[in-house]
Each structure stands twice: as C-alpha cells, then as structure tokens.
Coordinates of C-alpha atoms in Angstrom, one line a residue:
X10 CA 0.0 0.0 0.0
X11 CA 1.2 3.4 -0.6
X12 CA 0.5 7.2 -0.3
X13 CA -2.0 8.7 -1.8
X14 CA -2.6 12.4 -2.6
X15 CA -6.0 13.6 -2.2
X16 CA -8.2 16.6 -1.6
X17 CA -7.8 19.6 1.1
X18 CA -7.4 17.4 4.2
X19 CA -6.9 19.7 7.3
X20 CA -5.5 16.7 8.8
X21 CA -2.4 15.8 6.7
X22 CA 0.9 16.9 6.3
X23 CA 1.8 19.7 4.4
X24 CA 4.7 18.6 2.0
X25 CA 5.5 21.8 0.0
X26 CA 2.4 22.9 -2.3
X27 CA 0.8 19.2 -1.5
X28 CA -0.9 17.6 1.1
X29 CA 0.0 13.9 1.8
X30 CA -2.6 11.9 3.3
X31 CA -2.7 8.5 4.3
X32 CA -5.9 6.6 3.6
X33 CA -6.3 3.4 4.9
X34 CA -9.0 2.2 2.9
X35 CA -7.5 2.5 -0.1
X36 CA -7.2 0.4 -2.9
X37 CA -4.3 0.5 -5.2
X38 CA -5.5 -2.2 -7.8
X39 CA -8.5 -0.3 -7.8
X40 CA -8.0 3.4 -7.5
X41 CA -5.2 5.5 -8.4
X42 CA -3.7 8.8 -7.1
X43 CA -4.6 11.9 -8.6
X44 CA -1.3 12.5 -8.7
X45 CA 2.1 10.5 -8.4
X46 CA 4.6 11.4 -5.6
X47 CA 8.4 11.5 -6.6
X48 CA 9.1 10.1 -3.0
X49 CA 13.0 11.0 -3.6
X50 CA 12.0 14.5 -4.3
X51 CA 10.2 15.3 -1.0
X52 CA 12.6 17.0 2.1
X53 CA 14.0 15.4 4.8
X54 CA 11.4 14.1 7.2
X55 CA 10.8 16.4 10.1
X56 CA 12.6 15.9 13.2
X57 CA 10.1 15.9 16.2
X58 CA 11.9 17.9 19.2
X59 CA 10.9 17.8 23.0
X60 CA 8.5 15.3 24.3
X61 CA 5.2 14.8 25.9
X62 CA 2.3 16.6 25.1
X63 CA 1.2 20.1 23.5
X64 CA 3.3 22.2 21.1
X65 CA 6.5 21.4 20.1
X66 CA 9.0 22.8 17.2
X67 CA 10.1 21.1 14.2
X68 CA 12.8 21.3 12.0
X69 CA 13.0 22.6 8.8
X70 CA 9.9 25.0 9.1
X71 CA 7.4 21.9 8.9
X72 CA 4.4 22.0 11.0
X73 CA 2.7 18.2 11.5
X74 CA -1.2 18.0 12.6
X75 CA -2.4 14.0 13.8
X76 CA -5.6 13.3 12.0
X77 CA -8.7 13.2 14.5
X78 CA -11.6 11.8 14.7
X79 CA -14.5 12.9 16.4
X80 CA -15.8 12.2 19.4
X81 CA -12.7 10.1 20.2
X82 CA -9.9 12.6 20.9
X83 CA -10.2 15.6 23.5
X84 CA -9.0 19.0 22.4
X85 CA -6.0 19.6 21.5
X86 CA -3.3 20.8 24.2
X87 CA -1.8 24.2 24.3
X88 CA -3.7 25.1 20.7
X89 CA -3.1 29.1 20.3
X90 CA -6.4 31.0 19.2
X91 CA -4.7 31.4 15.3
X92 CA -2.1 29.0 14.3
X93 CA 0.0 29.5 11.7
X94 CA -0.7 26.7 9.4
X95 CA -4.5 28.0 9.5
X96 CA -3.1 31.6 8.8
X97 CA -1.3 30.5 5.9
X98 CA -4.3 29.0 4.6
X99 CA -6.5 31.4 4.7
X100 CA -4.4 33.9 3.6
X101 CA -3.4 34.9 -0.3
X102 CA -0.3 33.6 0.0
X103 CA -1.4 29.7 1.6
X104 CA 1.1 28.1 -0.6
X105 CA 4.4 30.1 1.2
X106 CA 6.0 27.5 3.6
X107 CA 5.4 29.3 7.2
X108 CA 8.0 30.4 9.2
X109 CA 10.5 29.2 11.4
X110 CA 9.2 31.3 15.0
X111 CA 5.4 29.8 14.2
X112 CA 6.4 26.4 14.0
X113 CA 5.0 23.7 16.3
X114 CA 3.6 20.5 16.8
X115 CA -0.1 20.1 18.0
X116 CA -0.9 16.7 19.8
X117 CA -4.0 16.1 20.8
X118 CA -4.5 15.0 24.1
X119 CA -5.3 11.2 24.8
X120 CA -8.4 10.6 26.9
X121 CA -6.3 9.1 29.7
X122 CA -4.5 13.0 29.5
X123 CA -7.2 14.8 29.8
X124 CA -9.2 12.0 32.6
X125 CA -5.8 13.0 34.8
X126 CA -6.4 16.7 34.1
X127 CA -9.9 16.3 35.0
X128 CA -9.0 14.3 38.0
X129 CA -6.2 16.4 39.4
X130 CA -8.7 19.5 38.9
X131 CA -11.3 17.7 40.8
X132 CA -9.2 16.3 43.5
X133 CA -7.9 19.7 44.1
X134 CA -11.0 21.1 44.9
X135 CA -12.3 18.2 46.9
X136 CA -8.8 18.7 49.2
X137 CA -9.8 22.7 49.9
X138 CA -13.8 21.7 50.3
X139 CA -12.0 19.1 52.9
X140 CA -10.1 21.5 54.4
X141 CA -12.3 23.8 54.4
X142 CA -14.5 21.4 55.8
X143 CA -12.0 20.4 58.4
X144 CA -12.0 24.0 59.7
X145 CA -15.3 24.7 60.3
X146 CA -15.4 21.6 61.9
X147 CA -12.5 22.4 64.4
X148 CA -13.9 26.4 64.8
X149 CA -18.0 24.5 65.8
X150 CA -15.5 22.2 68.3
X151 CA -13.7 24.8 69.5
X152 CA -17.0 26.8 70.7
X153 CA -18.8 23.7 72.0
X154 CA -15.7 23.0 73.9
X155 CA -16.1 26.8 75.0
X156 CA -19.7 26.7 76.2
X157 CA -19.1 23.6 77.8
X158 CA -16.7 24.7 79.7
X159 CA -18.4 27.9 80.7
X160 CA -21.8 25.9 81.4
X161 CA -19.1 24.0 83.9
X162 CA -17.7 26.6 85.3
X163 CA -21.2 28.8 85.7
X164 CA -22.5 25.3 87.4
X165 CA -19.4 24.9 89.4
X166 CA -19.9 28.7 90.8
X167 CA -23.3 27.8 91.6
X168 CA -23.1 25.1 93.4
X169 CA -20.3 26.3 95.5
X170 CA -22.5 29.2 96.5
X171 CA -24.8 26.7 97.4
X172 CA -22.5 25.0 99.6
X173 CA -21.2 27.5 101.4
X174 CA -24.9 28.8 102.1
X175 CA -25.9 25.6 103.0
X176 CA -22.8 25.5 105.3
X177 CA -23.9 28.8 106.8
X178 CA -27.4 28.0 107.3
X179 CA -26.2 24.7 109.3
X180 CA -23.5 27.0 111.4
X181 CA -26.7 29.3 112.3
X182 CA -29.1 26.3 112.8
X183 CA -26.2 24.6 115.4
X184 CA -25.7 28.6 116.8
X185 CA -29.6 28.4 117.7
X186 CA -29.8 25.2 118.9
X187 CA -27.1 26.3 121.7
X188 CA -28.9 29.5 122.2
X189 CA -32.3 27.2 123.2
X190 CA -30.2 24.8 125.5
X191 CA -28.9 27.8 126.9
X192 CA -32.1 29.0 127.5
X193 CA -33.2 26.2 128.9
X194 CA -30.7 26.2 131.2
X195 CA -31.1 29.8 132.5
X196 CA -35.1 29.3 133.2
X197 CA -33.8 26.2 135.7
X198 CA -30.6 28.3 136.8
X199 CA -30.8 30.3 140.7
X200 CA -28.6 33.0 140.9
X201 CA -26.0 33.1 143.4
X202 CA -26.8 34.9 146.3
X203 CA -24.8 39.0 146.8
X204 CA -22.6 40.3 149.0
X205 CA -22.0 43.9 150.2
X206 CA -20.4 46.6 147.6
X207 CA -17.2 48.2 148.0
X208 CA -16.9 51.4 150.2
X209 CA -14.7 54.2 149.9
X210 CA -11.3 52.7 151.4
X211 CA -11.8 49.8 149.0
X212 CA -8.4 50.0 146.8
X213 CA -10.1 50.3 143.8
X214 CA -12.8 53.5 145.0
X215 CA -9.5 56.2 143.1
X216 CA -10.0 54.4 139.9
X217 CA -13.7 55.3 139.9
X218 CA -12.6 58.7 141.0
X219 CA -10.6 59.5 138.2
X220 CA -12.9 58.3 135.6
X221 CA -16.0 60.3 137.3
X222 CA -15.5 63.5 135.6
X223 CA -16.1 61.3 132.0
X224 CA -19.0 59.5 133.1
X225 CA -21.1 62.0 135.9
X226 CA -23.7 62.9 132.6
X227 CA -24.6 59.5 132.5
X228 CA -28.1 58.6 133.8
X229 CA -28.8 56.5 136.9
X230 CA -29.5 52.8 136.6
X231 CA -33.1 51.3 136.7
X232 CA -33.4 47.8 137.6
X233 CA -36.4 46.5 136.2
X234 CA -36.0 42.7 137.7
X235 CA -39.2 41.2 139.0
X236 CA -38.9 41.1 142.9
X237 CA -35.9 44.0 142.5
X238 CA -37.3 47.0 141.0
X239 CA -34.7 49.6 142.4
X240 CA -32.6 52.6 141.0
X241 CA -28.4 52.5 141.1
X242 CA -26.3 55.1 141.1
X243 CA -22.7 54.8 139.3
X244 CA -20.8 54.9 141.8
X245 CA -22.9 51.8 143.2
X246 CA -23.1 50.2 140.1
X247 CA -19.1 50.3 139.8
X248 CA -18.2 49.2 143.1
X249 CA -20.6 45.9 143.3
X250 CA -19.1 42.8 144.2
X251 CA -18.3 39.5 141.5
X252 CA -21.1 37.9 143.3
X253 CA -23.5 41.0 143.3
X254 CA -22.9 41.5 139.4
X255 CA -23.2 37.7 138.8
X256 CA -26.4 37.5 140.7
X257 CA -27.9 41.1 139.0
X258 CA -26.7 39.3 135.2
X259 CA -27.5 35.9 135.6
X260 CA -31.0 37.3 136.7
X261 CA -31.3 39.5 133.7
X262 CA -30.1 36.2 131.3
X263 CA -33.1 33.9 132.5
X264 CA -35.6 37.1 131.8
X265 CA -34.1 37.8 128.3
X266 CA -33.7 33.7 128.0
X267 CA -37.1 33.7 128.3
X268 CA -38.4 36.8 126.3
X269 CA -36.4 34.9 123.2
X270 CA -38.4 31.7 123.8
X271 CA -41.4 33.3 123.8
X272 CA -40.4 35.6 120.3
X273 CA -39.2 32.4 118.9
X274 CA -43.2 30.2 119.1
X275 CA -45.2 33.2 118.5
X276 CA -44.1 37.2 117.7
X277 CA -45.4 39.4 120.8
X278 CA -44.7 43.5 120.9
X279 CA -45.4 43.6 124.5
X280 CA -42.3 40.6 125.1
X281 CA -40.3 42.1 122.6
X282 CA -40.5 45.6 124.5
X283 CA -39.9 43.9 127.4
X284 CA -36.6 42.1 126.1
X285 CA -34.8 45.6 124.7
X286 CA -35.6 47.1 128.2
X287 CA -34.1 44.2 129.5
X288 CA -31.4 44.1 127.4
X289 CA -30.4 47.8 127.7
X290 CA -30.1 47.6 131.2
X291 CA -28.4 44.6 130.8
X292 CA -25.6 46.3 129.2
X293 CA -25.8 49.5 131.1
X294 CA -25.0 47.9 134.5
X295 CA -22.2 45.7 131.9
X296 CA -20.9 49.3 131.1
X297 CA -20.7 50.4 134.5
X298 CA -18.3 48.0 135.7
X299 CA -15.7 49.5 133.3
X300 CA -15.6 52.7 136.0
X301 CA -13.8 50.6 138.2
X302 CA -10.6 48.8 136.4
X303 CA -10.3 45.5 139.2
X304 CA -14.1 44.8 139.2
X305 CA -14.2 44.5 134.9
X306 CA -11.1 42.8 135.3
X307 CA -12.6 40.5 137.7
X308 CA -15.7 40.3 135.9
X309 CA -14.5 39.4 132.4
X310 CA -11.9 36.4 133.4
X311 CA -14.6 34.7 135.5
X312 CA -18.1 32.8 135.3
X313 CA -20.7 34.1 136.2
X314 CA -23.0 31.2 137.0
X315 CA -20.8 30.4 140.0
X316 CA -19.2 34.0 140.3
X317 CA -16.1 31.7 140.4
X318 CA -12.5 32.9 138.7
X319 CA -11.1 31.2 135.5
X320 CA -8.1 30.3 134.6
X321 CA -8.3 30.3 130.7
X322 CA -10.1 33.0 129.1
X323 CA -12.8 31.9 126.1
X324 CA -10.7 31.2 123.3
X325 CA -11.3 32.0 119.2
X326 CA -14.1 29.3 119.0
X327 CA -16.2 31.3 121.6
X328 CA -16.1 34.3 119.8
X329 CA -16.6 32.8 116.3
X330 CA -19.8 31.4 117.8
X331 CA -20.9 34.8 118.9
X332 CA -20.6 36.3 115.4
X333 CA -22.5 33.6 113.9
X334 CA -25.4 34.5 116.3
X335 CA -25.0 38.5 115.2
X336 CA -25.2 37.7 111.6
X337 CA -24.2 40.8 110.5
X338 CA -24.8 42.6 108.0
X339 CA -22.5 44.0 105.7
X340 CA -22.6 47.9 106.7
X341 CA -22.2 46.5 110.1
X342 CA -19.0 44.8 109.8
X343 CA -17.9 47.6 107.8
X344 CA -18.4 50.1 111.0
X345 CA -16.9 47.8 113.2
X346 CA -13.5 47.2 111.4
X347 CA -13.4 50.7 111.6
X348 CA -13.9 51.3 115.0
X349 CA -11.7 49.0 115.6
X350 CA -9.1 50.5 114.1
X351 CA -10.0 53.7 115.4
X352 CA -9.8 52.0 119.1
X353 CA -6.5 51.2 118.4
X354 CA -5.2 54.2 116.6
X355 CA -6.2 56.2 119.3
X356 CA -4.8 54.2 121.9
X357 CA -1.4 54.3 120.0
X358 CA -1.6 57.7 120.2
X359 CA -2.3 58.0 124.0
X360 CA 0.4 55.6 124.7
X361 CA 2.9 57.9 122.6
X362 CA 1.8 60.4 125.1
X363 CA 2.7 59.0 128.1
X364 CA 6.0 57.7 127.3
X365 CA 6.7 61.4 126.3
X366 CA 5.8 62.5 129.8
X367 CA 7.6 59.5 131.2
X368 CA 10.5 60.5 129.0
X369 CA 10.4 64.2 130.3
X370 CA 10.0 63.4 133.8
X371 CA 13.0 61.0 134.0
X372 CA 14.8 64.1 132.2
X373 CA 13.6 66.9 135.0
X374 CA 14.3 64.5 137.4
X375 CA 17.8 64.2 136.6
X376 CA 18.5 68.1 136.0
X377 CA 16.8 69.4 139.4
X378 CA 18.5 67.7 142.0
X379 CA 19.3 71.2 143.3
X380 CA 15.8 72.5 143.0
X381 CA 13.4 70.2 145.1
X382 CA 10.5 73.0 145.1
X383 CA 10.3 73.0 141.1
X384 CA 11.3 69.2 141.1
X385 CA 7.8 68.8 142.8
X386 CA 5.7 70.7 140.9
X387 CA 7.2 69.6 138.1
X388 CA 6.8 66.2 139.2
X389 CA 3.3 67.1 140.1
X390 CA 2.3 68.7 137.3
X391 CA 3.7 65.5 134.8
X392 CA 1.6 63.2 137.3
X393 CA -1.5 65.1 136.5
X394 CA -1.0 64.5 132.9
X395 CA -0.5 60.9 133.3
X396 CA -3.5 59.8 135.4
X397 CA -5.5 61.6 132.8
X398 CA -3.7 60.5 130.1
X399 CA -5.0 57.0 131.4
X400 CA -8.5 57.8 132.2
X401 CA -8.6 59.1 128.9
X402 CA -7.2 55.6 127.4
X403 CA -9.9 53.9 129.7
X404 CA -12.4 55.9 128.5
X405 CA -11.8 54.9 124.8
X406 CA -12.5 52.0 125.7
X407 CA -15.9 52.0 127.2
X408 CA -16.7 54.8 124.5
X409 CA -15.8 51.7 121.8
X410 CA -18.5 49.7 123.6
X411 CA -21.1 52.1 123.9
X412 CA -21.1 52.5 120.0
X413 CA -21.1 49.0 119.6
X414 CA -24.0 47.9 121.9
X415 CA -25.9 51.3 121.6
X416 CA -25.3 51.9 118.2
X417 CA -23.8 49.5 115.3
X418 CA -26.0 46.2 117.3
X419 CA -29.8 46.1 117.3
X420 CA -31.3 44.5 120.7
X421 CA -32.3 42.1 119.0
X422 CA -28.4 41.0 118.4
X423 CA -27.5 41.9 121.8
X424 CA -29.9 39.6 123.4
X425 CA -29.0 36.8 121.6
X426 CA -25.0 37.4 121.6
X427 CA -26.1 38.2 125.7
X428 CA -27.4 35.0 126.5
X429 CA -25.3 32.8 123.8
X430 CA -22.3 34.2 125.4
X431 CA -23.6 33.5 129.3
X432 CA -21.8 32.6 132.2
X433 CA -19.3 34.7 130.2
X434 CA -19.0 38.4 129.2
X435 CA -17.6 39.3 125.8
X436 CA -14.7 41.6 125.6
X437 CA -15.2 43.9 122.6
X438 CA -11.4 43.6 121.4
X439 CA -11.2 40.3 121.6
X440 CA -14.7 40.3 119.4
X441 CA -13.7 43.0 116.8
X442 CA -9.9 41.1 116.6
X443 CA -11.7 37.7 115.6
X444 CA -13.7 39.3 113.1
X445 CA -11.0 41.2 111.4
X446 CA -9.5 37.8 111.6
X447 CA -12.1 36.1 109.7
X448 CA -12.7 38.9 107.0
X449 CA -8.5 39.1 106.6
X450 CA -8.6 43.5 107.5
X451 CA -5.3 44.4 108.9
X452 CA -3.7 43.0 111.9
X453 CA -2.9 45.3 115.5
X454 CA 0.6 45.5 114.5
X455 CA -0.3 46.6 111.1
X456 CA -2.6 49.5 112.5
X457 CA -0.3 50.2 115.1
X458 CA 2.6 50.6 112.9
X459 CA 0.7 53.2 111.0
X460 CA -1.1 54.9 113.6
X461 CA 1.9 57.8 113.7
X462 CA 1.5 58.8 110.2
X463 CA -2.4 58.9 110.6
X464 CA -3.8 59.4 113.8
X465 CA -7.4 59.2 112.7
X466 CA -8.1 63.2 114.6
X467 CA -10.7 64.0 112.3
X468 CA -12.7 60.9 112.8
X469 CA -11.7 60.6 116.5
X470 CA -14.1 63.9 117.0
X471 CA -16.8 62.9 115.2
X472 CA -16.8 59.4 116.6
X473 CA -17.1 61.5 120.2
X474 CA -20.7 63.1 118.1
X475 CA -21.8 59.7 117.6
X476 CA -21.9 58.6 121.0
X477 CA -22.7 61.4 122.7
X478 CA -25.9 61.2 120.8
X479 CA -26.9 58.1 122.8
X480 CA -27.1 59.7 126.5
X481 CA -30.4 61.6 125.4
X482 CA -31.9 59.2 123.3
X483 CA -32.4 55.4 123.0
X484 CA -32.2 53.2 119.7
X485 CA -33.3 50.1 119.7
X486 CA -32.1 49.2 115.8
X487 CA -28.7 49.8 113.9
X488 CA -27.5 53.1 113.5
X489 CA -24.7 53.5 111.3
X490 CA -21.0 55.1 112.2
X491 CA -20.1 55.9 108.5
X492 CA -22.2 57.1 105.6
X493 CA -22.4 53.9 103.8
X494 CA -23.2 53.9 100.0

C-alpha cells in the first residue's frame, strides 16, 4: 500500500504545495492517485523535538497536525487562538512555507491525558472543600468546647454558692440550737446569792474617781428585775461585788432567755418591749463595771454562773460562735473594722503620750536635784497628765462599747449574743480582733505601725458626736458610724 494524494485534508501533512494523506482504505488495484509522488524529491522528514504533550517545534519549518476523529480525541493541548498553518491557509499567500518562529507540533490530548487533568482539577477542589471542611469543623468544636466549659464553670460557681450557704445555714441552725439549750438552762438556773459593795477605802474606790469626771452625765440605773425593782447610782453600780454583778446578770439572762423563747413560738410587741428594756439595762450595768478597772477585770476572766475565777479566758471558737449568732450585716461589719481600728489608733496615740511625759520626767528629774521646790511641781504637774492620760485611754475603751452595743448592734443581736455568750462576758477587742481575723482587714501590728502617720483626729471627733448622741436618746435598731453607700 502506498501514499496517496488527495483533496484539502486539514489533517495531513503539508509537503510543499501538496498535502499527503494516508488513507487506509484504499485500494491501489482499484483506485489511483490523482497525482504520483516522486518520493525522492520530498525533504527530509521532520525531526520531532521535546517530548510529551502540546506544542513542540520542528525542524526545517514543517508544522505536522495527527488526523482526528470525532468524538474520540479531546482538544488539542496548548492550541493558540490562530495558528499559523491556519493563517497561511487562509491567507493569499497559503502556498508560502510558514515560518520558522510559528512552527509547532499540535498533539491532541489522549483521553487518559485529559481524565488525569480532569481528576487532578477535581481532586484539588475536593482537598480545599476538605479542608475547608476540616476547619469549620475544628472552629463549631472549638466553641462547644467553650460553652461547655463555661456551662461548667457557671454550674461549678453555683453550686459552690450553694455549699457554702448551705454551710452557713447549718453554722446558724447549730448557733440556735445552743442558744435554746442555753435557755433552757437559765429558766432552771438560781442565781447566786450577793454580797456587800465596796466602800470608799476599798483600793479600787481612786479608779472610779478618776474616771467620774467622763461618766457624771450619764443617767442612773433602773433595775427593772421582777422582785428587785430599784434605781443604782454609778458609783454603786461600779463598786458591786463579783457575786453582786453575777447575781444582778445571771437574773437579767433567765428574763431575756425567756423573752427569746417566747419571740421564737409566737411574735409578741409587749415581750419584745420587754426584752430591749431588758437588754439595755443589761448592758448598762455591763458598762458600768468599766468605771472601776479591778471589778471589769474581775468580771470578764470569771463565770458568772458560780461567780467563780477562770483560769483560761474563752478562746477564738467562743467568739466565732458569737458572730454567727449577730449575723451581720455587711454595713455592720464595715463600722466595726473601723472602730476597731479607730480603738486602736487612738490608743497608740495616748500611749505615745505617756512615754513622752515618762521620757520628760525622768529628764527633770535628773536636771533638778538642786531644785526640790520646782522638782515637785514639776513632778506634780507631769503626774496630772498621766493619770488623765489613762483615764482618757480607759475611757476609749468604754466609748468603743457604747457605739457597739448602743449603736452599730440592734437589741435584738444583743440579746442573743447576751445569752449565747452566758456565764461569760464578751470583751469587745477580743470580738472585733476575731472578726478582722475572719474577713482578713489588717492585723494590731499593722494598725499600730501606722497609727503615727495617721492618727485618725478628724474621725476621733466625730466618733465623740456619735456617742454622745446616745445619752439623750435610745435606739433600739442599727444606727450607722459611717455614711455607707
């Protein structure tokens, strides 16, 4: 079989002015050419440079197409939008050879080219949908994770607040469950029987003496005790024995004791008048003891059951029990962390004071030897200042306690704190210390240390308003020390 020339065939090879196609179908014993090829006359064959697919050049300015057939081949790979072989047909001059720069090769593509194009394509995209995918993914995990954690947390909060008023209700259930034993036990209890009072040459009749001048505008004492209706002067209510005091407040206990029991089955305004009468009175003959230094000291470091001395003080516990029976509020705690560091401020400041005048009268002592008339009044005059330097301090103190019982406590506090504390008396200090403890406010040291730079003047004055306000009025309710918010 051999070549055969025949019409325009777009898919032959141009050979010069002819196109050479191959025709598989052809018959030579029954068809000849048109026209008869001189096979030695044609050029060299064309040398295919590069490999793979699309364009590539060709030697000797030939340009080779691959026949197709429809609907078997895909397009053609890298095919520009004119080629020059299509230029040079169209054009006048088709029958020029074409040129050297537009020389190329177009291979089709093979379907299993273009299947891999196709697939590469759509396995790119499927890998960034994936990924895309994968991120959203990760960013919906991410805030589940988020409000998880946060529902957690938010649940955890909750239930810890729960807790701890769950705890608090049970520490204020157990605190009135001792407040009703104790109760119980003062309507059974008979007070110990009294003894005289103190006269004038009892030791302790100057400290009473010294503090009169601070305390003469106070009103006299009205005991209100059925079977002991009576009125008491200071000066009698300072100097009465352990036993008298322990037989007066042990009485007053069983009264308020009972008042509470009452207040607790049904709510009465004639019982609960009776109970802050009670109460105030209570306190008042409480207050008066502080006139005379031995007497309190006697008082507080005993029981008063027995009217029999202690050796150990109430500890932390004690006092811990006592502020779960106040349950106060927080404006109250607030005031008292501040007169408590008022109390001591100003006692740091008093206590500078005397070991100036200690300080100055070891100095005049040493230059007057010669001098014994000014040495005395010197001496004098220095000793003046120092006994009412401490009747000053002492009077700080029962100022502290007035505010806190007349003032930042309601009676209704007082009678519980009264009778929860019983056969004991609670020493303010020692109460406002523990609960600066427990709400972690500065230590003594702490306010001590800085008392110098601030000594608290301002406030000291108006603190001296505040109570004063109390000896012409009474208040059964909390009145506030600062202008809370």
């Amino acid at each position: 079989m051999c070549p055969v020339l025949y019409g325009p065939n777009p898919d032959a090879v141009n050979y010069g002015n002819a196109e050479l196609a191959w025709d598989p179908t052809h018959n030579s014993s029954t068809a000849e050419p048109t026209e008869a090829i001189d096979w030695f006359a044609l050029p060299p064959t064309p040398t295919l440079l590069g490999s793979g697919l699309g364009a590539a050049f060709l030697q000797d300015d030939i340009s080779v197409q691959s026949p197709r057939q429809p609907n078997q081949l895909g397009p053609s790979c890298n095919t520009p939008a004119s080629s020059p072989l299509e230029d040079a047909r169209s054009g006048p001059d088709s029958q020029a050879p074409a040129t050297a720069s537009s020389t190329y090769l177009d291979l089709p593509c093979t379907s299993e080219d273009g299947t891999r194009h196709q697939n590469s394509t759509q396995s790119r995209y499927t890998t960034e949908r994936k990924l895309a995918q994968n991120r959203e993914a990760q960013r919906r995990f991410r805030q589940r994770h988020k409000a998880r954690s946060h529902g957690v947390e938010a649940q955890l909060a909750a239930t810890t607040a729960q807790l701890e008023e769950l705890r608090s209700r049970q520490q204020q259930l157990e605190a009135r469950n001792v407040l009703l034993e104790k109760i119980s036990y003062l309507s059974r209890k008979t007070p110990p029987a009294g003894h005289a009072a103190l006269d004038e040459g009892h030791p302790d009749h100057g400290a009473y003496s010294a503090a009169q001048p601070f305390v003469q505008h106070l009103p006299i004492l009205t005991i209100s005790l059925p079977g002991q209706q009576r009125t008491m002067s200071l000066q009698e209510a300072s100097q009465l024995s352990l036993q008298q005091f322990s037989s007066l407040y042990t009485d007053y206990n069983c009264e308020i004791g009972a008042c509470l029991l009452q207040l607790k089955e049904r709510q009465d305004s004639a019982v609960q008048a009776r109970m802050q009468v009670l109460t105030l009175e209570a306190l008042s003959l409480s207050g008066r003891t502080m006139l005379n230094p031995a007497n309190h000291r006697a008082i507080v470091n005993s029981r008063l059951d027995d009217a029999t001395p202690v050796a150990q003080k109430p500890g932390k516990a004690f006092y811990q029990g006592l502020l779960m029976v106040l349950n106060l509020s927080q404006a109250q705690v607030q005031d008292l962390l501040f007169l408590r560091r008022l109390n001591l401020t100003r006692r740091c400041t008093l206590s500078t004071e005397r070991k100036a005048l200690l300080h100055q009268m070891a100095a005049s002592e040493a230059e007057a030897l010669d001098h014994r008339s000014d040495n005395l009044q010197a001496v004098s005059l220095m000793a003046t200042q120092l006994q009412k330097n401490a009747a000053e301090d002492q009077q700080v103190y029962y100022k502290l306690a007035r505010a806190l019982y007349r003032g930042v406590l309601s009676s209704q506090q007082l009678s519980e704190a009264m009778v929860r504390a019983y056969p004991y008396v609670a020493v303010v200090e020692t109460l406002l210390d523990t609960l600066a403890d427990d709400m972690g406010a500065p230590s003594k040291d702490q306010i001590v240390a800085a008392a110098p730079m601030s000594p608290m003047t301002a406030e000291w004055e108006v603190f001296v308003q505040y109570v004063a306000k109390f000896d012409s009025g009474t208040w059964y309710e909390y009145v506030p020390v600062l202008r809370h918010q």
